[in-house]
mmCIF file of C-alpha atoms in Angstrom:
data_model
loop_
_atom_site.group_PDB
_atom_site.id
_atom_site.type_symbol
_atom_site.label_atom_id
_atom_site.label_comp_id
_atom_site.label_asym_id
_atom_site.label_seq_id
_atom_site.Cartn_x
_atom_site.Cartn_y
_atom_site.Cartn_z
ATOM 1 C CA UNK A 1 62.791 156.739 75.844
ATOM 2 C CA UNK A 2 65.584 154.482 76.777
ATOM 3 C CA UNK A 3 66.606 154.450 80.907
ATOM 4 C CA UNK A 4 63.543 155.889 82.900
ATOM 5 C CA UNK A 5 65.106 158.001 86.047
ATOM 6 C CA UNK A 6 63.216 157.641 89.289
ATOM 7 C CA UNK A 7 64.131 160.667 91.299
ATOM 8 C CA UNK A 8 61.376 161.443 93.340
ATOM 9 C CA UNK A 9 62.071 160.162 96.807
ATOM 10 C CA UNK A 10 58.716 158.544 98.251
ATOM 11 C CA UNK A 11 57.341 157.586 95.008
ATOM 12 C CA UNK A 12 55.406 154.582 94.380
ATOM 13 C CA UNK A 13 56.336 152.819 91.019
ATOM 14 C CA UNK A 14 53.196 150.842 89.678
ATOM 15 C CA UNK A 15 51.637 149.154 86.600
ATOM 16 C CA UNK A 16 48.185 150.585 85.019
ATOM 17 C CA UNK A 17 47.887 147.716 81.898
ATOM 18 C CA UNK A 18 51.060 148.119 79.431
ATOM 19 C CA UNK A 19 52.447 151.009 81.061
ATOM 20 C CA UNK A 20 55.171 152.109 84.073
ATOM 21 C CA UNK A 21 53.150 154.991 86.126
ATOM 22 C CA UNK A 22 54.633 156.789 88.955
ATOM 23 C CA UNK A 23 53.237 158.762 91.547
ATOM 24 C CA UNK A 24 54.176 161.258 93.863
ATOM 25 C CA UNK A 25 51.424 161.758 97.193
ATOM 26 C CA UNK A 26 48.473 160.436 94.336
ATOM 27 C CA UNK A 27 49.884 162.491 91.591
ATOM 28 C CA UNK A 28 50.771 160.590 88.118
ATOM 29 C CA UNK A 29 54.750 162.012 87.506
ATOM 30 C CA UNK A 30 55.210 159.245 84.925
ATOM 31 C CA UNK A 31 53.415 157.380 82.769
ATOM 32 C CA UNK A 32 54.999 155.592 80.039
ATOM 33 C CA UNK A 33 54.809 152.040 78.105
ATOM 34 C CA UNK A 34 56.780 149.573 78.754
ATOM 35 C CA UNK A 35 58.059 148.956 74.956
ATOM 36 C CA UNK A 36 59.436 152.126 75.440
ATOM 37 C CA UNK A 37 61.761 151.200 78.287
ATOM 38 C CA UNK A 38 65.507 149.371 78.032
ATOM 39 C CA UNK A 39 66.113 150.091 81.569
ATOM 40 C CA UNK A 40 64.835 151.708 85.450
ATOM 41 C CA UNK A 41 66.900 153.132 87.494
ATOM 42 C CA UNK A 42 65.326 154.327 90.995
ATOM 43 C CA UNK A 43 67.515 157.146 92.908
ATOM 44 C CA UNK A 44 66.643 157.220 96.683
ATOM 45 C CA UNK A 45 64.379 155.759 98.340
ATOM 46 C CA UNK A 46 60.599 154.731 96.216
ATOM 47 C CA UNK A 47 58.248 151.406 96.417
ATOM 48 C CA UNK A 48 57.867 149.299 93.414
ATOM 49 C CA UNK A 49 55.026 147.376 92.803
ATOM 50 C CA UNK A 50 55.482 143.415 92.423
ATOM 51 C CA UNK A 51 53.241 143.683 89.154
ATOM 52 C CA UNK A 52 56.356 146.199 87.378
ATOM 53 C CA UNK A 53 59.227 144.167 88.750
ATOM 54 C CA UNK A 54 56.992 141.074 87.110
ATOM 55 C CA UNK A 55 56.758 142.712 83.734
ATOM 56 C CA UNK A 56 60.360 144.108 83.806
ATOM 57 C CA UNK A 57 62.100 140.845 84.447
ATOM 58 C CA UNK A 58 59.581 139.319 81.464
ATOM 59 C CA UNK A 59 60.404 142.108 79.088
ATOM 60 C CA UNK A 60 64.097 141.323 80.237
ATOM 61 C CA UNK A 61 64.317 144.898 81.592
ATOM 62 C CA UNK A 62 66.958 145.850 84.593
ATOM 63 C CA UNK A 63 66.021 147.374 87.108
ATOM 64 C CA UNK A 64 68.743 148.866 89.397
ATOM 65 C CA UNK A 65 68.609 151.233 92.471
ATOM 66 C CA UNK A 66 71.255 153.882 93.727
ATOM 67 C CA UNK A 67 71.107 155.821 96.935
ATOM 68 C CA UNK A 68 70.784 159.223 97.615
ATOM 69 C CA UNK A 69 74.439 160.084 97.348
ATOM 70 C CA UNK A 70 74.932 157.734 94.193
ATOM 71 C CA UNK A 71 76.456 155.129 95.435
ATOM 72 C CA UNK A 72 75.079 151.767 93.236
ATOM 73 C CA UNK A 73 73.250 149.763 95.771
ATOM 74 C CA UNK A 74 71.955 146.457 93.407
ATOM 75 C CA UNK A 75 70.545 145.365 90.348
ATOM 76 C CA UNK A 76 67.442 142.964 89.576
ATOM 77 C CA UNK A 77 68.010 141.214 86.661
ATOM 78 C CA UNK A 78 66.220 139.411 83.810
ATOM 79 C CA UNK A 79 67.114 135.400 83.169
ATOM 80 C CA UNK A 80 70.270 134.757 81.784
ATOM 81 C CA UNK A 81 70.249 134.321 78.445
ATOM 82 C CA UNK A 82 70.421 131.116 77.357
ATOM 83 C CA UNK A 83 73.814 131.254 75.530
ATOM 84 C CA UNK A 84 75.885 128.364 77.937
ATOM 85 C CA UNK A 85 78.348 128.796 75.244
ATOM 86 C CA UNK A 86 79.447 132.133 75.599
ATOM 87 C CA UNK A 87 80.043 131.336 79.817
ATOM 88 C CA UNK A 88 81.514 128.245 79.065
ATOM 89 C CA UNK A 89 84.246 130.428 77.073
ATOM 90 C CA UNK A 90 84.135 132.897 80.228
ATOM 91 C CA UNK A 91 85.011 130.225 82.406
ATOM 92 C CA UNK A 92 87.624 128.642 80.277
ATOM 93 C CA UNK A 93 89.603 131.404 79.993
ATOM 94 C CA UNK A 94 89.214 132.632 83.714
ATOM 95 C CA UNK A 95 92.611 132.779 85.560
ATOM 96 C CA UNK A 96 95.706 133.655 84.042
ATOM 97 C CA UNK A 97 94.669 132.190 80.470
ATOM 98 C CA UNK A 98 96.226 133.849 77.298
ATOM 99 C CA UNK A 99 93.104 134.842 76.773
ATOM 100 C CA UNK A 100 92.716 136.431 80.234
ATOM 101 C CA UNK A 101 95.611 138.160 79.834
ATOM 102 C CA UNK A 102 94.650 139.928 76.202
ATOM 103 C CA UNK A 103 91.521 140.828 76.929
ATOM 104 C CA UNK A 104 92.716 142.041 80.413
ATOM 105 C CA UNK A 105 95.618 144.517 78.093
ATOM 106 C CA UNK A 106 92.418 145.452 76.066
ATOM 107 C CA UNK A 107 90.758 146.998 79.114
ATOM 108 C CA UNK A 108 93.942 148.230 80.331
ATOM 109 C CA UNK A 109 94.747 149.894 76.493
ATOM 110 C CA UNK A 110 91.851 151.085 75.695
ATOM 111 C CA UNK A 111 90.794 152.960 79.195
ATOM 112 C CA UNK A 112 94.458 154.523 79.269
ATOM 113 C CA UNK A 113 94.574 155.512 75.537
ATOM 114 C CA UNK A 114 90.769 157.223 76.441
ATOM 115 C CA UNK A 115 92.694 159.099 79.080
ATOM 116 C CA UNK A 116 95.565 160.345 76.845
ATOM 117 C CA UNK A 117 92.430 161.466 74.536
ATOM 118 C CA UNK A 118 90.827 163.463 77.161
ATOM 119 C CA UNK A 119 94.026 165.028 77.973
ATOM 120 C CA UNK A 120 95.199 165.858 74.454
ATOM 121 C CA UNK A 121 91.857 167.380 73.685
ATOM 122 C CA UNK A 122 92.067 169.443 76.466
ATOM 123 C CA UNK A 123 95.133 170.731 76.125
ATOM 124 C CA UNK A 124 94.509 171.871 72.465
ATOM 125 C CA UNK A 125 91.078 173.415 73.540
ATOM 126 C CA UNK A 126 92.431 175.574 75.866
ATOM 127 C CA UNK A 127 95.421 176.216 75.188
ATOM 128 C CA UNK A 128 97.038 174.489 78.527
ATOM 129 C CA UNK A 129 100.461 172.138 78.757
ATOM 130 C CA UNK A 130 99.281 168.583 79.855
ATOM 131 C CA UNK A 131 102.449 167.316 77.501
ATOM 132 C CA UNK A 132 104.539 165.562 80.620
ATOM 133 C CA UNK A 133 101.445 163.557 82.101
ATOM 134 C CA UNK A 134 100.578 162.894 78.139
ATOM 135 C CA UNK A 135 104.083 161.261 77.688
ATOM 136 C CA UNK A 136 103.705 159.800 80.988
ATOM 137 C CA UNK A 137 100.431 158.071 79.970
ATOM 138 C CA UNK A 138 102.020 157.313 76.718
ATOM 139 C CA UNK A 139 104.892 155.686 78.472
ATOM 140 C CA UNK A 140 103.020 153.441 80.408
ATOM 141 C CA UNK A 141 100.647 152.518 77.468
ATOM 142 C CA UNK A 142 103.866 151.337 75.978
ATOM 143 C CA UNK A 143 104.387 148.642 77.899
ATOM 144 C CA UNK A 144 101.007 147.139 78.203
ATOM 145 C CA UNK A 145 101.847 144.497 75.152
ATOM 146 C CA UNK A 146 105.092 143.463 77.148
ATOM 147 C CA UNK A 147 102.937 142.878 79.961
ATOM 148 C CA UNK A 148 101.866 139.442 80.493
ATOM 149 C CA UNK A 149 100.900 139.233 84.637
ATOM 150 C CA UNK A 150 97.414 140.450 85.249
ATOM 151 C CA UNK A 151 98.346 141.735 88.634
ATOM 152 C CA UNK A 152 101.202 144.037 86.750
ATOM 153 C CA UNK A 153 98.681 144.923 84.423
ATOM 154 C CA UNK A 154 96.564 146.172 87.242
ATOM 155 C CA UNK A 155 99.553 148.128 88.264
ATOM 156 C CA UNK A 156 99.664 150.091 84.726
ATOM 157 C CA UNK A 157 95.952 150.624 85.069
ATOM 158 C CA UNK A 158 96.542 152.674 88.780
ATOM 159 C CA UNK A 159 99.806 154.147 87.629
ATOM 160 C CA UNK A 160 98.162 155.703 84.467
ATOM 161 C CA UNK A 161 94.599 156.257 86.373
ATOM 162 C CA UNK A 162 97.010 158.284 88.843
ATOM 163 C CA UNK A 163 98.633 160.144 85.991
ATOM 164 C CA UNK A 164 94.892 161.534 84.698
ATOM 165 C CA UNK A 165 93.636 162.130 88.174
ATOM 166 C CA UNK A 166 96.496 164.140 89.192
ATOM 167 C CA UNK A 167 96.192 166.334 86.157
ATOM 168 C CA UNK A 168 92.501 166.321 86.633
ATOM 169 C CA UNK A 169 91.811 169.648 88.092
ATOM 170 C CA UNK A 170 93.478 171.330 85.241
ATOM 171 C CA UNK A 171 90.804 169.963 82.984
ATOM 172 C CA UNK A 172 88.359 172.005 84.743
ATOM 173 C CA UNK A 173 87.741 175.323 83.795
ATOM 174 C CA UNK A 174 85.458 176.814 86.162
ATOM 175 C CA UNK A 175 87.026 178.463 89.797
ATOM 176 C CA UNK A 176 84.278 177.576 91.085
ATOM 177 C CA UNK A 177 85.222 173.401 91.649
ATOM 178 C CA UNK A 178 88.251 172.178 92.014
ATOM 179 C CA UNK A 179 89.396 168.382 92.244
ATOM 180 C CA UNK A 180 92.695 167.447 94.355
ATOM 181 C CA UNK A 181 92.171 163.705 94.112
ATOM 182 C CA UNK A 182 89.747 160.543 93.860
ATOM 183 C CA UNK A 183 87.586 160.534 96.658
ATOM 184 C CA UNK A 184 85.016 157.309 96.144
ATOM 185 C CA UNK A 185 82.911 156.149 99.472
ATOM 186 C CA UNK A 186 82.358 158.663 100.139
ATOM 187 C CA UNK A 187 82.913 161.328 97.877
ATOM 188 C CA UNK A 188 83.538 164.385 99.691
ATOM 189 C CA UNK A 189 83.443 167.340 97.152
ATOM 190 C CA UNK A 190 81.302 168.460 94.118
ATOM 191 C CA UNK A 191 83.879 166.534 91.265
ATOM 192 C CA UNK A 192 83.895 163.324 92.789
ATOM 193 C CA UNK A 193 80.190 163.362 94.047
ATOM 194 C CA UNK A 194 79.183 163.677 89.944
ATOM 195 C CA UNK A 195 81.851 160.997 88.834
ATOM 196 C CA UNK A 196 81.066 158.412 91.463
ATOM 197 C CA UNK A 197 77.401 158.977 90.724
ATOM 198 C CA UNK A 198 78.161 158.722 86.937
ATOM 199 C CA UNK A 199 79.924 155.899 87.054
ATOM 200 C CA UNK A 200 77.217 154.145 89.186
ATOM 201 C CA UNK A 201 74.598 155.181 86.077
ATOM 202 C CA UNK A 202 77.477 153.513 83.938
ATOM 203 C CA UNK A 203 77.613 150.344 85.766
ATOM 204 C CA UNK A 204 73.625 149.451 85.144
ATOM 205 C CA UNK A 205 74.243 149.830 81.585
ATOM 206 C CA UNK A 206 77.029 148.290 81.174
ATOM 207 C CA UNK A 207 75.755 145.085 83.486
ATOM 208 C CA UNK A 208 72.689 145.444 81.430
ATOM 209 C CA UNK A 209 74.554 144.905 78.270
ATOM 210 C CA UNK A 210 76.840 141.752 79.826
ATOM 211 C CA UNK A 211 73.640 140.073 80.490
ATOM 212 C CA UNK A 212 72.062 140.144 77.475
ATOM 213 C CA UNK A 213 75.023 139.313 75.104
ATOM 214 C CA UNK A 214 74.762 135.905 77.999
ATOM 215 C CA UNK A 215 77.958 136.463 79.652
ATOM 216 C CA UNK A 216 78.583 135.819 83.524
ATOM 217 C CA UNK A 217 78.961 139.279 85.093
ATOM 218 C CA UNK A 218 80.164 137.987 88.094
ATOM 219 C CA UNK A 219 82.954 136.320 86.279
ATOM 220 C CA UNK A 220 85.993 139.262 85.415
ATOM 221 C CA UNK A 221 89.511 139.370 84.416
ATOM 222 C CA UNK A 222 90.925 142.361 85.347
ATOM 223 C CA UNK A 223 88.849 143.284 88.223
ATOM 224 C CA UNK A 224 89.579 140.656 91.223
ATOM 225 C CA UNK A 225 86.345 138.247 92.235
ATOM 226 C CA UNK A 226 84.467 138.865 94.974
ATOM 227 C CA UNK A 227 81.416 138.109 96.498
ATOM 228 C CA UNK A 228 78.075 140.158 94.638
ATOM 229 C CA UNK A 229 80.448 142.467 92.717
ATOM 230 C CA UNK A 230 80.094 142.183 88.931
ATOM 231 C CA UNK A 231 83.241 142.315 87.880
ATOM 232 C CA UNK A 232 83.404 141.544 84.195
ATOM 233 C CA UNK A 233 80.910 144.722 83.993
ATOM 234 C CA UNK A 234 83.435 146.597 85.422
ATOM 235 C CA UNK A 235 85.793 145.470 83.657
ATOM 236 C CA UNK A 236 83.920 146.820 80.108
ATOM 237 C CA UNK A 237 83.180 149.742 82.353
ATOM 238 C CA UNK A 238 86.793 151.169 82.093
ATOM 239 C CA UNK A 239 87.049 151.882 78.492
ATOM 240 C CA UNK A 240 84.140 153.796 79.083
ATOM 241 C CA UNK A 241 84.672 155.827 81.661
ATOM 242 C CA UNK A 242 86.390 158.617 80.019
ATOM 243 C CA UNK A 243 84.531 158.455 77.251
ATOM 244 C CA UNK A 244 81.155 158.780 79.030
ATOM 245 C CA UNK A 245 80.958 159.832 82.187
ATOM 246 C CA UNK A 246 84.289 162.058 82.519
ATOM 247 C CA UNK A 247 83.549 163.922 79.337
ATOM 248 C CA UNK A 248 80.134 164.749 80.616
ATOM 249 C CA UNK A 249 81.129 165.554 83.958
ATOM 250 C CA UNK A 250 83.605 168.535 82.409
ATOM 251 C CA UNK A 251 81.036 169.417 79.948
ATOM 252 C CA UNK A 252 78.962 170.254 82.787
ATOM 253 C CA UNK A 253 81.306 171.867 84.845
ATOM 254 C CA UNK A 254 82.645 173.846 82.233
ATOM 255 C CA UNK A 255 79.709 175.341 80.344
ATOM 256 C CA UNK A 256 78.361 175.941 84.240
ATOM 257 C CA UNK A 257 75.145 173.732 83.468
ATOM 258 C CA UNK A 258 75.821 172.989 87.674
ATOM 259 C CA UNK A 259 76.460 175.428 89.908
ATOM 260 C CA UNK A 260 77.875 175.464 93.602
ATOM 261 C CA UNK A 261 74.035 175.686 94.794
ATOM 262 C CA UNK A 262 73.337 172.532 93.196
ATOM 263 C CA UNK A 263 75.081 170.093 95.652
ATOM 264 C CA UNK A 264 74.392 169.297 99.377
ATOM 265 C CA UNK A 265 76.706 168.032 101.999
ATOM 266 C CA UNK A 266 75.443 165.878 104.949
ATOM 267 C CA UNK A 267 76.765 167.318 108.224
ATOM 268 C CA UNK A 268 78.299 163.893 109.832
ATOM 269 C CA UNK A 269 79.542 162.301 107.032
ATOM 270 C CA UNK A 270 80.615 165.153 104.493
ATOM 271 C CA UNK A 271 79.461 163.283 101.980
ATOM 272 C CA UNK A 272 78.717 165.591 98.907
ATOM 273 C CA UNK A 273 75.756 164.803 96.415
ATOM 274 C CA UNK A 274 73.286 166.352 94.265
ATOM 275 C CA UNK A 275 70.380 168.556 95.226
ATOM 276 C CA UNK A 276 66.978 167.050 93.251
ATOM 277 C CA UNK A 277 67.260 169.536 90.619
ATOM 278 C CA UNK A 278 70.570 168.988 90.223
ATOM 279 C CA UNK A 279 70.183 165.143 90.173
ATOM 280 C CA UNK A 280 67.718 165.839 87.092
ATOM 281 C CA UNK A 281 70.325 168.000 85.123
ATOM 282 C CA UNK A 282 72.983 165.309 85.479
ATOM 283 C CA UNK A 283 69.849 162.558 84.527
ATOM 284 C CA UNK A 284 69.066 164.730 81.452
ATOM 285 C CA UNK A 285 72.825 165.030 80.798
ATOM 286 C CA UNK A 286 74.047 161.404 81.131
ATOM 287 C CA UNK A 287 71.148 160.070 78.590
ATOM 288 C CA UNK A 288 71.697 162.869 76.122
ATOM 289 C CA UNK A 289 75.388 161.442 76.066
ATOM 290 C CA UNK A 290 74.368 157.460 75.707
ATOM 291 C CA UNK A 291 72.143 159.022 72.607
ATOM 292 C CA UNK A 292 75.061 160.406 71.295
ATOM 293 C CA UNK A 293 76.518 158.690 67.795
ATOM 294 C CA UNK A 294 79.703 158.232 66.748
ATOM 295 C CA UNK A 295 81.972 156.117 64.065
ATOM 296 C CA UNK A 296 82.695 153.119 65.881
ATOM 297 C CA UNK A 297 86.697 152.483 64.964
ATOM 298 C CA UNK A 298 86.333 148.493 64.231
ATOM 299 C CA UNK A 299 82.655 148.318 63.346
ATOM 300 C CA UNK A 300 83.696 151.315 60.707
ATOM 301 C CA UNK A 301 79.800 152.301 61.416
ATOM 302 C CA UNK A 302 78.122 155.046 63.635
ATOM 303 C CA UNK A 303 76.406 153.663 66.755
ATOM 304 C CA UNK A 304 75.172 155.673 69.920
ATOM 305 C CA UNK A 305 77.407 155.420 72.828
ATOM 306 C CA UNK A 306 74.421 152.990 74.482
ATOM 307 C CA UNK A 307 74.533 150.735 71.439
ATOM 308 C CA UNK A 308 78.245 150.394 71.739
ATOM 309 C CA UNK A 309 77.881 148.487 75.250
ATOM 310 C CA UNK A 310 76.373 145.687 73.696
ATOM 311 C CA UNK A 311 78.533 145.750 70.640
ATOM 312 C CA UNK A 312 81.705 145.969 73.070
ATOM 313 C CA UNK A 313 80.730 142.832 74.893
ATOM 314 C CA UNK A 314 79.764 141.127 71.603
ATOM 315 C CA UNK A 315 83.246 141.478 70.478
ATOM 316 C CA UNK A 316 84.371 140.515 73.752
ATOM 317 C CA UNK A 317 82.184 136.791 73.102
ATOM 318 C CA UNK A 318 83.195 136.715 69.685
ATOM 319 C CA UNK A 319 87.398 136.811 70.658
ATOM 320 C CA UNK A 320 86.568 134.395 74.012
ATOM 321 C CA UNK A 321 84.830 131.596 71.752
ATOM 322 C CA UNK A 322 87.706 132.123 69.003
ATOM 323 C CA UNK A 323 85.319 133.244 66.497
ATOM 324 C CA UNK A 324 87.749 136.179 66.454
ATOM 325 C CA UNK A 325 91.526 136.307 67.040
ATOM 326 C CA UNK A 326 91.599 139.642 69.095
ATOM 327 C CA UNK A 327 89.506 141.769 71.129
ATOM 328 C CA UNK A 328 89.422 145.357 70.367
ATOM 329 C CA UNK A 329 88.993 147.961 73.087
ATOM 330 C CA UNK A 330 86.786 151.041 72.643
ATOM 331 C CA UNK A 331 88.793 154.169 72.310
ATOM 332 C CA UNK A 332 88.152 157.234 69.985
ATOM 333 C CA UNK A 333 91.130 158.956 68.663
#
């Protein structure tokens, strides 16, 4: 089964022995074990029943919620693992550490190199000329090795995530979306409504993952600390992104698996998100994706882009307790 979806607004989410069951006005919508489960996400607004957040947390399940417009709202998570060495690393490299700052180039490298992918692919597929923002990309991937500030490092990352976004549209192949630029909180057209709410699914996966390999998620290099925001997930988040949620975000758009009809906009706010039955093509999407296998460049094995979360931030534990001399970022030529 993997993630189970909660999409029905007004559900209630209970227990009936070894098994999640949700209902919708009496009606069973769900009903599946719990063995079956690595993670619950609940969209909108839906009660859950102290009994399933009980057996979650003891089955070291997450369980995270997003709001209607995808925006990631919080996460309940299982104990800690019990691995004090692999924080004690975290923590000893926090700052600006050697280590901070390879692992920090890692994140950088691989997300930007993802990007040049996406682009490249593109460009061969159909047949369009992305070659200046490729050698821009390619330029600024250059000097990520010379780069030894984390705050200049976070400069490559926007100066290359600008490149990609600014070429963005052109990736699209269906006049009936466009995409002029990032729009995040919140988003205020169809493109940006799917990749904010991807990367929000991307987020409880990836946090999921951090926590059970034993790490500190609060704890990050590249992202900056602050209060409740998990920023060493996001920082494995970013060689991910293209690979995940931006691939399956044009996939959708371009074989017209969404339509116009599928998204709503609130009338105050303009805030753009999915309609219900959009929200379950995008679910049924997005898993499909994590499913997906692939030959994982370091590994030299195929994994499923799920597996490859915790095998990402295993390698990440391995270089920070020096069991390793390098950590190697995700990206797929």
């Amino acid at each position: 089964m993997g993630t189970l979806y909660v999409s029905q607004a007004d559900s209630f989410i209970g227990k009936v022995d070894e098994r999640i069951n949700v209902k919708f006005e009496k009606k069973a919508i769900v009903d599946i074990p719990f063995i079956k489960l690595d993670g619950v996400v609940v969209l909108g607004r839906s009660t859950v029943s102290p009994a399933v957040v009980s057996e979650l947390m003891t089955r070291h399940i997450p369980l995270s919620f997003i709001d209607e417009r995808g925006h990631y709202l919080g996460q309940l998570q299982p104990e800690m693992s019990g691995n004090i060495f692999v924080r004690k690393a975290q923590w000893q490299a926090a700052g600006e550490t050697p280590q901070a700052i390879h692992v920090v180039q890692g994140f950088v490298r691989g997300k930007l190199k993802n990007y040049r992918q996406m682009l490249t692919r593109h460009q061969r597929k159909y047949n369009v000329d992305l070659s200046t923002d490729v050698t821009r990309l390619e330029n600024v991937i250059a000097t990520i090795d010379k780069t030894e500030s984390i705050n200049s490092l976070r400069g490559l990352e926007g100066a290359g995530s600008a490149v990609y976004f600014g070429c963005f549209n052109q990736l699209i192949r269906n006049s009936q979306f466009e995409f002029t630029k990032r729009v995040r909180r919140p988003p205020t057209d169809p493109v940006n409504s799917l990749l904010s709410f991807g990367y929000s699914l991307l987020r409880h996966d990836i946090q999921a993952a951090v926590n059970i390999v034993g790490f500190d998620p609060y704890l990050g290099y590249l992202h900056f600390d602050r209060y409740n925001r998990p920023s060493l997930a996001l920082d494995l988040m970013e060689e991910f992104r293209p690979l995940v949620v931006d691939a399956m975000v044009l996939t959708l758009l371009n074989k017209q698996l969404l339509k116009p009809e599928d998204f709503i906009t609130e009338p105050l706010s303009n805030a753009v998100s999915l309609t219900s039955e959009g929200r379950k093509i995008f679910l049924t999407n997005y898993e499909q994706k994590k499913q997906r296998d692939f030959k994982h460049p370091v590994m030299g094995k195929k994994c499923t882009y799920r597996e490859s979360f915790e095998l990402q931030a295993r390698l990440l534990a391995k270089y920070l307790m020096a069991t390793t001399d390098k950590y190697p970022p995700l990206f797929i030529r």
